[in-house]
PDB file of C-alpha atoms and ligand atoms in Angstrom:
ATOM      1  CA  MET A  15      65.873 -88.251 -29.290  1.00  0.00           C
ATOM      2  CA  LEU A  16      63.322 -88.684 -26.501  1.00  0.00           C
ATOM      3  CA  ASN A  17      59.958 -87.094 -27.286  1.00  0.00           C
ATOM      4  CA  ILE A  18      57.920 -88.713 -24.553  1.00  0.00           C
ATOM      5  CA  ILE A  19      54.335 -88.873 -23.346  1.00  0.00           C
ATOM      6  CA  LEU A  20      53.838 -89.877 -19.715  1.00  0.00           C
ATOM      7  CA  MET A  21      50.338 -91.152 -19.016  1.00  0.00           C
ATOM      8  CA  GLY A  22      48.375 -92.768 -16.200  1.00  0.00           C
ATOM      9  CA  PRO A  23      45.443 -91.966 -13.905  1.00  0.00           C
ATOM     10  CA  PRO A  24      45.665 -89.242 -11.226  1.00  0.00           C
ATOM     11  CA  GLY A  25      47.837 -90.579  -8.407  1.00  0.00           C
ATOM     12  CA  ALA A  26      49.753 -93.078 -10.581  1.00  0.00           C
ATOM     13  CA  GLY A  27      53.033 -91.311  -9.778  1.00  0.00           C
ATOM     14  CA  LYS A  28      53.483 -89.370 -13.026  1.00  0.00           C
ATOM     15  CA  GLY A  29      54.732 -86.227 -11.292  1.00  0.00           C
ATOM     16  CA  THR A  30      57.314 -88.108  -9.211  1.00  0.00           C
ATOM     17  CA  GLN A  31      58.593 -90.082 -12.219  1.00  0.00           C
ATOM     18  CA  ALA A  32      58.575 -86.951 -14.391  1.00  0.00           C
ATOM     19  CA  LYS A  33      60.976 -85.178 -12.014  1.00  0.00           C
ATOM     20  CA  LYS A  34      63.360 -88.160 -12.132  1.00  0.00           C
ATOM     21  CA  ILE A  35      63.145 -88.468 -15.930  1.00  0.00           C
ATOM     22  CA  ILE A  36      63.853 -84.794 -16.631  1.00  0.00           C
ATOM     23  CA  ASP A  37      66.826 -84.846 -14.228  1.00  0.00           C
ATOM     24  CA  ALA A  38      68.259 -88.031 -15.763  1.00  0.00           C
ATOM     25  CA  PHE A  39      67.725 -87.137 -19.431  1.00  0.00           C
ATOM     26  CA  ALA A  40      67.910 -83.321 -19.315  1.00  0.00           C
ATOM     27  CA  ILE A  41      64.688 -82.671 -21.227  1.00  0.00           C
ATOM     28  CA  PRO A  42      61.975 -80.108 -20.390  1.00  0.00           C
ATOM     29  CA  HIS A  43      58.945 -81.197 -18.365  1.00  0.00           C
ATOM     30  CA  ILE A  44      55.722 -80.051 -19.989  1.00  0.00           C
ATOM     31  CA  SER A  45      52.881 -80.584 -17.546  1.00  0.00           C
ATOM     32  CA  THR A  46      49.597 -79.112 -18.749  1.00  0.00           C
ATOM     33  CA  GLY A  47      48.267 -79.353 -15.170  1.00  0.00           C
ATOM     34  CA  ASP A  48      51.219 -77.261 -13.905  1.00  0.00           C
ATOM     35  CA  MET A  49      50.720 -74.771 -16.751  1.00  0.00           C
ATOM     36  CA  PHE A  50      47.044 -74.365 -15.831  1.00  0.00           C
ATOM     37  CA  ARG A  51      47.822 -74.049 -12.109  1.00  0.00           C
ATOM     38  CA  GLU A  52      50.425 -71.384 -12.887  1.00  0.00           C
ATOM     39  CA  ALA A  53      47.892 -69.477 -15.011  1.00  0.00           C
ATOM     40  CA  ILE A  54      45.370 -69.699 -12.146  1.00  0.00           C
ATOM     41  CA  ALA A  55      47.923 -68.457  -9.582  1.00  0.00           C
ATOM     42  CA  LYS A  56      48.821 -65.521 -11.841  1.00  0.00           C
ATOM     43  CA  GLY A  57      45.161 -64.733 -12.579  1.00  0.00           C
ATOM     44  CA  THR A  58      45.672 -64.689 -16.373  1.00  0.00           C
ATOM     45  CA  PRO A  59      42.630 -64.895 -18.703  1.00  0.00           C
ATOM     46  CA  LEU A  60      43.451 -68.581 -19.268  1.00  0.00           C
ATOM     47  CA  GLY A  61      43.630 -69.138 -15.517  1.00  0.00           C
ATOM     48  CA  LEU A  62      40.294 -67.433 -14.923  1.00  0.00           C
ATOM     49  CA  GLN A  63      38.720 -69.582 -17.625  1.00  0.00           C
ATOM     50  CA  ALA A  64      40.207 -72.838 -16.332  1.00  0.00           C
ATOM     51  CA  LYS A  65      39.896 -72.384 -12.532  1.00  0.00           C
ATOM     52  CA  ALA A  66      36.373 -73.699 -11.903  1.00  0.00           C
ATOM     53  CA  ILE A  67      36.743 -76.569 -14.379  1.00  0.00           C
ATOM     54  CA  ILE A  68      39.991 -77.765 -12.802  1.00  0.00           C
ATOM     55  CA  GLU A  69      38.838 -77.460  -9.206  1.00  0.00           C
ATOM     56  CA  SER A  70      35.743 -79.554  -9.943  1.00  0.00           C
ATOM     57  CA  GLY A  71      37.873 -82.223 -11.646  1.00  0.00           C
ATOM     58  CA  GLY A  72      36.643 -81.549 -15.199  1.00  0.00           C
ATOM     59  CA  LEU A  73      38.749 -81.333 -18.352  1.00  0.00           C
ATOM     60  CA  VAL A  74      39.721 -78.042 -19.974  1.00  0.00           C
ATOM     61  CA  SER A  75      38.586 -77.877 -23.624  1.00  0.00           C
ATOM     62  CA  ASP A  76      40.675 -79.611 -26.268  1.00  0.00           C
ATOM     63  CA  GLU A  77      40.982 -76.365 -28.221  1.00  0.00           C
ATOM     64  CA  ILE A  78      42.529 -74.409 -25.336  1.00  0.00           C
ATOM     65  CA  THR A  79      44.775 -77.266 -24.234  1.00  0.00           C
ATOM     66  CA  VAL A  80      46.055 -78.098 -27.736  1.00  0.00           C
ATOM     67  CA  GLY A  81      46.838 -74.413 -28.374  1.00  0.00           C
ATOM     68  CA  LEU A  82      48.797 -74.204 -25.132  1.00  0.00           C
ATOM     69  CA  VAL A  83      50.819 -77.335 -25.904  1.00  0.00           C
ATOM     70  CA  LYS A  84      51.560 -76.330 -29.492  1.00  0.00           C
ATOM     71  CA  GLU A  85      52.987 -73.030 -28.313  1.00  0.00           C
ATOM     72  CA  ARG A  86      55.103 -74.711 -25.638  1.00  0.00           C
ATOM     73  CA  LEU A  87      56.399 -77.561 -27.856  1.00  0.00           C
ATOM     74  CA  SER A  88      57.462 -75.045 -30.489  1.00  0.00           C
ATOM     75  CA  GLN A  89      59.891 -73.372 -28.102  1.00  0.00           C
ATOM     76  CA  PRO A  90      63.625 -73.964 -28.708  1.00  0.00           C
ATOM     77  CA  ASP A  91      64.218 -75.976 -25.511  1.00  0.00           C
ATOM     78  CA  CYS A  92      62.021 -78.792 -26.885  1.00  0.00           C
ATOM     79  CA  ALA A  93      64.251 -79.283 -29.944  1.00  0.00           C
ATOM     80  CA  SER A  94      66.319 -81.957 -28.205  1.00  0.00           C
ATOM     81  CA  GLY A  95      63.444 -83.842 -26.580  1.00  0.00           C
ATOM     82  CA  TYR A  96      60.575 -83.286 -24.158  1.00  0.00           C
ATOM     83  CA  LEU A  97      58.411 -85.005 -21.588  1.00  0.00           C
ATOM     84  CA  LEU A  98      54.672 -84.407 -21.889  1.00  0.00           C
ATOM     85  CA  ASP A  99      52.881 -85.059 -18.604  1.00  0.00           C
ATOM     86  CA  GLY A 100      49.067 -84.947 -18.506  1.00  0.00           C
ATOM     87  CA  PHE A 101      48.730 -84.401 -22.261  1.00  0.00           C
ATOM     88  CA  PRO A 102      47.106 -85.790 -24.354  1.00  0.00           C
ATOM     89  CA  ARG A 103      44.089 -86.724 -22.246  1.00  0.00           C
ATOM     90  CA  THR A 104      41.547 -87.261 -25.022  1.00  0.00           C
ATOM     91  CA  ILE A 105      41.570 -88.838 -28.490  1.00  0.00           C
ATOM     92  CA  PRO A 106      41.103 -85.437 -30.208  1.00  0.00           C
ATOM     93  CA  GLN A 107      44.165 -84.150 -28.300  1.00  0.00           C
ATOM     94  CA  ALA A 108      46.159 -87.213 -29.396  1.00  0.00           C
ATOM     95  CA  GLU A 109      45.065 -86.677 -33.018  1.00  0.00           C
ATOM     96  CA  ALA A 110      46.084 -83.013 -32.806  1.00  0.00           C
ATOM     97  CA  LEU A 111      49.489 -83.994 -31.384  1.00  0.00           C
ATOM     98  CA  LYS A 112      49.966 -86.605 -34.110  1.00  0.00           C
ATOM     99  CA  LYS A 113      49.473 -83.844 -36.666  1.00  0.00           C
ATOM    100  CA  MET A 114      51.420 -81.060 -34.918  1.00  0.00           C
ATOM    101  CA  GLY A 115      54.452 -83.215 -33.894  1.00  0.00           C
ATOM    102  CA  PRO A 116      55.746 -83.789 -37.428  1.00  0.00           C
ATOM    103  CA  GLU A 117      54.682 -80.254 -38.489  1.00  0.00           C
ATOM    104  CA  ILE A 118      57.008 -78.705 -35.925  1.00  0.00           C
ATOM    105  CA  GLY A 119      59.635 -81.440 -36.400  1.00  0.00           C
ATOM    106  CA  ARG A 120      59.019 -82.927 -32.950  1.00  0.00           C
ATOM    107  CA  PRO A 121      56.951 -86.116 -33.287  1.00  0.00           C
ATOM    108  CA  VAL A 122      56.308 -88.282 -30.219  1.00  0.00           C
ATOM    109  CA  ASN A 123      58.425 -91.422 -30.252  1.00  0.00           C
ATOM    110  CA  LEU A 124      57.573 -93.110 -26.948  1.00  0.00           C
ATOM    111  CA  VAL A 125      54.596 -93.430 -24.589  1.00  0.00           C
ATOM    112  CA  ILE A 126      55.011 -94.472 -20.957  1.00  0.00           C
ATOM    113  CA  ASP A 127      51.817 -95.567 -19.209  1.00  0.00           C
ATOM    114  CA  ILE A 128      51.738 -96.199 -15.455  1.00  0.00           C
ATOM    115  CA  SER A 129      48.784 -98.165 -14.072  1.00  0.00           C
ATOM    116  CA  VAL A 130      47.584 -98.385 -10.453  1.00  0.00           C
ATOM    117  CA  PRO A 131      44.319 -99.897  -9.063  1.00  0.00           C
ATOM    118  CA  ASP A 132      41.567 -97.411  -8.113  1.00  0.00           C
ATOM    119  CA  GLU A 133      41.593 -98.055  -4.311  1.00  0.00           C
ATOM    120  CA  GLU A 134      45.297 -97.266  -4.229  1.00  0.00           C
ATOM    121  CA  LEU A 135      44.787 -94.104  -6.324  1.00  0.00           C
ATOM    122  CA  VAL A 136      42.182 -92.846  -3.847  1.00  0.00           C
ATOM    123  CA  ARG A 137      44.512 -93.547  -0.913  1.00  0.00           C
ATOM    124  CA  ARG A 138      47.415 -91.783  -2.610  1.00  0.00           C
ATOM    125  CA  ILE A 139      45.455 -88.723  -3.733  1.00  0.00           C
ATOM    126  CA  SER A 140      43.791 -88.160  -0.370  1.00  0.00           C
ATOM    127  CA  GLY A 141      47.214 -88.101   1.350  1.00  0.00           C
ATOM    128  CA  ARG A 142      49.018 -86.171  -1.367  1.00  0.00           C
ATOM    129  CA  ARG A 143      50.759 -82.880  -0.567  1.00  0.00           C
ATOM    130  CA  VAL A 144      52.454 -80.819  -3.264  1.00  0.00           C
ATOM    131  CA  CYS A 145      54.897 -77.964  -3.513  1.00  0.00           C
ATOM    132  CA  PRO A 146      53.285 -75.124  -5.474  1.00  0.00           C
ATOM    133  CA  LYS A 147      56.732 -73.626  -6.155  1.00  0.00           C
ATOM    134  CA  CYS A 148      58.507 -76.566  -7.854  1.00  0.00           C
ATOM    135  CA  GLY A 149      55.690 -79.098  -8.331  1.00  0.00           C
ATOM    136  CA  ALA A 150      57.276 -81.857  -6.191  1.00  0.00           C
ATOM    137  CA  SER A 151      54.828 -84.354  -4.676  1.00  0.00           C
ATOM    138  CA  TYR A 152      54.787 -85.927  -1.218  1.00  0.00           C
ATOM    139  CA  HIS A 153      52.450 -88.165   0.781  1.00  0.00           C
ATOM    140  CA  VAL A 154      51.482 -87.789   4.455  1.00  0.00           C
ATOM    141  CA  THR A 155      52.572 -91.342   5.296  1.00  0.00           C
ATOM    142  CA  ASP A 156      54.320 -92.876   2.235  1.00  0.00           C
ATOM    143  CA  MET A 157      56.620 -90.099   1.103  1.00  0.00           C
ATOM    144  CA  LYS A 158      57.108 -87.582   3.878  1.00  0.00           C
ATOM    145  CA  PRO A 159      59.399 -84.582   3.417  1.00  0.00           C
ATOM    146  CA  SER A 160      62.333 -84.435   5.880  1.00  0.00           C
ATOM    147  CA  LYS A 161      60.718 -81.415   7.572  1.00  0.00           C
ATOM    148  CA  GLU A 162      56.940 -81.531   7.907  1.00  0.00           C
ATOM    149  CA  GLY A 163      55.128 -79.219   5.498  1.00  0.00           C
ATOM    150  CA  ILE A 164      58.328 -78.098   3.733  1.00  0.00           C
ATOM    151  CA  CYS A 165      59.554 -79.147   0.281  1.00  0.00           C
ATOM    152  CA  ASP A 166      62.906 -81.010   0.287  1.00  0.00           C
ATOM    153  CA  ARG A 167      63.730 -79.787  -3.225  1.00  0.00           C
ATOM    154  CA  CYS A 168      63.160 -76.042  -2.913  1.00  0.00           C
ATOM    155  CA  GLY A 169      62.018 -75.187   0.641  1.00  0.00           C
ATOM    156  CA  GLY A 170      58.505 -74.220  -0.536  1.00  0.00           C
ATOM    157  CA  GLU A 171      55.491 -74.645   1.741  1.00  0.00           C
ATOM    158  CA  LEU A 172      53.513 -77.806   0.923  1.00  0.00           C
ATOM    159  CA  ILE A 173      49.777 -77.612   0.213  1.00  0.00           C
ATOM    160  CA  GLN A 174      46.911 -79.937  -0.665  1.00  0.00           C
ATOM    161  CA  ARG A 175      45.685 -79.385  -4.247  1.00  0.00           C
ATOM    162  CA  LYS A 176      42.121 -78.025  -4.426  1.00  0.00           C
ATOM    163  CA  ASP A 177      41.140 -80.874  -6.758  1.00  0.00           C
ATOM    164  CA  ASP A 178      42.588 -83.556  -4.445  1.00  0.00           C
ATOM    165  CA  ASN A 179      39.255 -84.128  -2.670  1.00  0.00           C
ATOM    166  CA  GLU A 180      36.856 -87.051  -2.931  1.00  0.00           C
ATOM    167  CA  ALA A 181      34.254 -85.367  -5.186  1.00  0.00           C
ATOM    168  CA  SER A 182      36.785 -84.006  -7.714  1.00  0.00           C
ATOM    169  CA  LEU A 183      38.753 -87.227  -7.713  1.00  0.00           C
ATOM    170  CA  LYS A 184      35.623 -89.174  -8.609  1.00  0.00           C
ATOM    171  CA  VAL A 185      35.095 -86.911 -11.648  1.00  0.00           C
ATOM    172  CA  ARG A 186      38.786 -87.125 -12.584  1.00  0.00           C
ATOM    173  CA  LEU A 187      38.752 -90.938 -12.467  1.00  0.00           C
ATOM    174  CA  GLU A 188      35.556 -91.077 -14.532  1.00  0.00           C
ATOM    175  CA  ASN A 189      37.154 -88.768 -17.097  1.00  0.00           C
ATOM    176  CA  TYR A 190      40.270 -90.865 -17.070  1.00  0.00           C
ATOM    177  CA  TYR A 191      38.425 -94.083 -17.907  1.00  0.00           C
ATOM    178  CA  SER A 192      36.060 -92.556 -20.460  1.00  0.00           C
ATOM    179  CA  SER A 193      38.365 -90.061 -22.227  1.00  0.00           C
ATOM    180  CA  THR A 194      42.007 -90.922 -21.493  1.00  0.00           C
ATOM    181  CA  ALA A 195      42.159 -94.739 -21.228  1.00  0.00           C
ATOM    182  CA  PRO A 196      41.203 -95.094 -24.949  1.00  0.00           C
ATOM    183  CA  LEU A 197      44.625 -93.579 -25.693  1.00  0.00           C
ATOM    184  CA  ILE A 198      46.165 -96.900 -24.666  1.00  0.00           C
ATOM    185  CA  ASP A 199      44.819 -98.591 -27.818  1.00  0.00           C
ATOM    186  CA  PHE A 200      45.597 -95.482 -29.866  1.00  0.00           C
ATOM    187  CA  TYR A 201      49.299 -95.627 -28.938  1.00  0.00           C
ATOM    188  CA  LYS A 202      49.465 -99.422 -29.125  1.00  0.00           C
ATOM    189  CA  ALA A 203      48.333 -99.068 -32.732  1.00  0.00           C
ATOM    190  CA  GLU A 204      51.072 -96.464 -33.287  1.00  0.00           C
ATOM    191  CA  GLY A 205      53.637 -98.921 -31.874  1.00  0.00           C
ATOM    192  CA  LEU A 206      54.768 -96.397 -29.233  1.00  0.00           C
ATOM    193  CA  TYR A 207      53.170 -97.850 -26.092  1.00  0.00           C
ATOM    194  CA  HIS A 208      55.080 -99.087 -23.016  1.00  0.00           C
ATOM    195  CA  HIS A 209      53.226-100.203 -19.893  1.00  0.00           C
ATOM    196  CA  PHE A 210      54.549-100.060 -16.301  1.00  0.00           C
ATOM    197  CA  GLU A 211      53.043-101.299 -13.046  1.00  0.00           C
ATOM    198  CA  GLY A 212      52.818 -98.314 -10.683  1.00  0.00           C
ATOM    199  CA  THR A 213      52.644-100.273  -7.424  1.00  0.00           C
ATOM    200  CA  ILE A 214      56.230-101.549  -7.363  1.00  0.00           C
ATOM    201  CA  GLY A 215      57.640 -98.512  -5.501  1.00  0.00           C
ATOM    202  CA  HIS A 216      58.924 -95.303  -7.064  1.00  0.00           C
ATOM    203  CA  VAL A 217      62.597 -96.340  -7.040  1.00  0.00           C
ATOM    204  CA  GLU A 218      62.050 -99.648  -8.871  1.00  0.00           C
ATOM    205  CA  LEU A 219      59.526 -97.999 -11.188  1.00  0.00           C
ATOM    206  CA  PHE A 220      62.088 -95.414 -12.228  1.00  0.00           C
ATOM    207  CA  ARG A 221      64.720 -98.120 -12.744  1.00  0.00           C
ATOM    208  CA  GLN A 222      62.411 -99.862 -15.229  1.00  0.00           C
ATOM    209  CA  ILE A 223      61.395 -96.646 -16.993  1.00  0.00           C
ATOM    210  CA  GLU A 224      65.011 -95.493 -17.216  1.00  0.00           C
ATOM    211  CA  LYS A 225      66.009 -98.812 -18.803  1.00  0.00           C
ATOM    212  CA  THR A 226      63.304 -98.447 -21.469  1.00  0.00           C
ATOM    213  CA  LEU A 227      64.287 -94.839 -22.164  1.00  0.00           C
ATOM    214  CA  LYS A 228      68.003 -95.660 -22.437  1.00  0.00           C
ATOM    215  CA  GLU A 229      67.220 -98.443 -24.920  1.00  0.00           C
ATOM    216  CA  ALA A 230      64.971 -96.118 -26.940  1.00  0.00           C
ATOM    217  CA  LYS A 231      67.643 -93.414 -27.034  1.00  0.00           C
ATOM    218  CA  GLN A 232      70.267 -95.685 -28.619  1.00  0.00           C
TER     219      GLN A 232
HETATM  220  P1  AMP B 319      47.065 -82.796 -13.544  1.00  0.00           P
HETATM  221  O1  AMP B 319      48.002 -81.941 -12.778  1.00  0.00           O
HETATM  222  O2  AMP B 319      47.697 -83.436 -14.737  1.00  0.00           O
HETATM  223  O3  AMP B 319      46.333 -83.776 -12.673  1.00  0.00           O
HETATM  224  O4  AMP B 319      45.932 -81.806 -14.140  1.00  0.00           O
HETATM  225  C1  AMP B 319      45.094 -81.072 -13.283  1.00  0.00           C
HETATM  226  C2  AMP B 319      43.856 -80.640 -14.033  1.00  0.00           C
HETATM  227  O5  AMP B 319      44.217 -79.771 -15.119  1.00  0.00           O
HETATM  228  C3  AMP B 319      43.048 -81.753 -14.680  1.00  0.00           C
HETATM  229  O6  AMP B 319      42.169 -82.402 -13.766  1.00  0.00           O
HETATM  230  C4  AMP B 319      42.276 -80.976 -15.748  1.00  0.00           C
HETATM  231  O7  AMP B 319      41.241 -80.216 -15.182  1.00  0.00           O
HETATM  232  C5  AMP B 319      43.342 -79.990 -16.230  1.00  0.00           C
HETATM  233  N1  AMP B 319      44.137 -80.568 -17.335  1.00  0.00           N
HETATM  234  C6  AMP B 319      45.442 -80.912 -17.302  1.00  0.00           C
HETATM  235  N2  AMP B 319      45.842 -81.417 -18.481  1.00  0.00           N
HETATM  236  C7  AMP B 319      44.741 -81.431 -19.276  1.00  0.00           C
HETATM  237  C8  AMP B 319      44.487 -81.867 -20.601  1.00  0.00           C
HETATM  238  N3  AMP B 319      45.447 -82.434 -21.356  1.00  0.00           N
HETATM  239  N4  AMP B 319      43.230 -81.710 -21.095  1.00  0.00           N
HETATM  240  C9  AMP B 319      42.252 -81.143 -20.366  1.00  0.00           C
HETATM  241  N5  AMP B 319      42.399 -80.735 -19.096  1.00  0.00           N
HETATM  242  C10 AMP B 319      43.647 -80.865 -18.541  1.00  0.00           C
END
């Protein structure tokens, strides 16, 4: 069983690796960022509440985020594994997950952390383009789609995320180091932590992650 957390700062390549992992291991991709963006696009009460926080680079409250994840993880498609992307992002979220996982019979059994130096994160995020339809990520110079502005996966029109600007990125990186990086020690202590270098190229990175996941699945 693969009940996985994928962590790393914004721009580490989580989204790109997540797509490869869910295709290779046939498990659902649970991205809290995607769930919030969907709620914003639909104009739901959750979306209205989260919009300003997300666009400025802040973190949505633990209470709202934990509730959202609990509901999603309890759905039948998560019974044979899942990939959490962007959650947990704080110690209280990790504590809540540690409690809820066993309660719903779906405890986390592996944490993948991708690290990338700050200058490279800034370069990646400022050139990032995403597909709002399927969530695929591209880069204006490093990972161009075959047809400019169009998603290779689903034909959607690529956009720049509203929070992919310098001011929001600064807040997101600060939040990452103050609130999310402490999860590294948390999961080391749980014996679940696996670290990967995010600058080795997305193909080699996936090869290494896939190897770890195949070993864990045995
Ligand atoms: P992401 O797509 O993972 O970069 O998430 C985009 C934004 O959604 C973040 O900058 C936060 O504002 C919000 N968000 C996503 N996941 C969480 C979380 N686990 N806790 C709080 N806020 C979150």
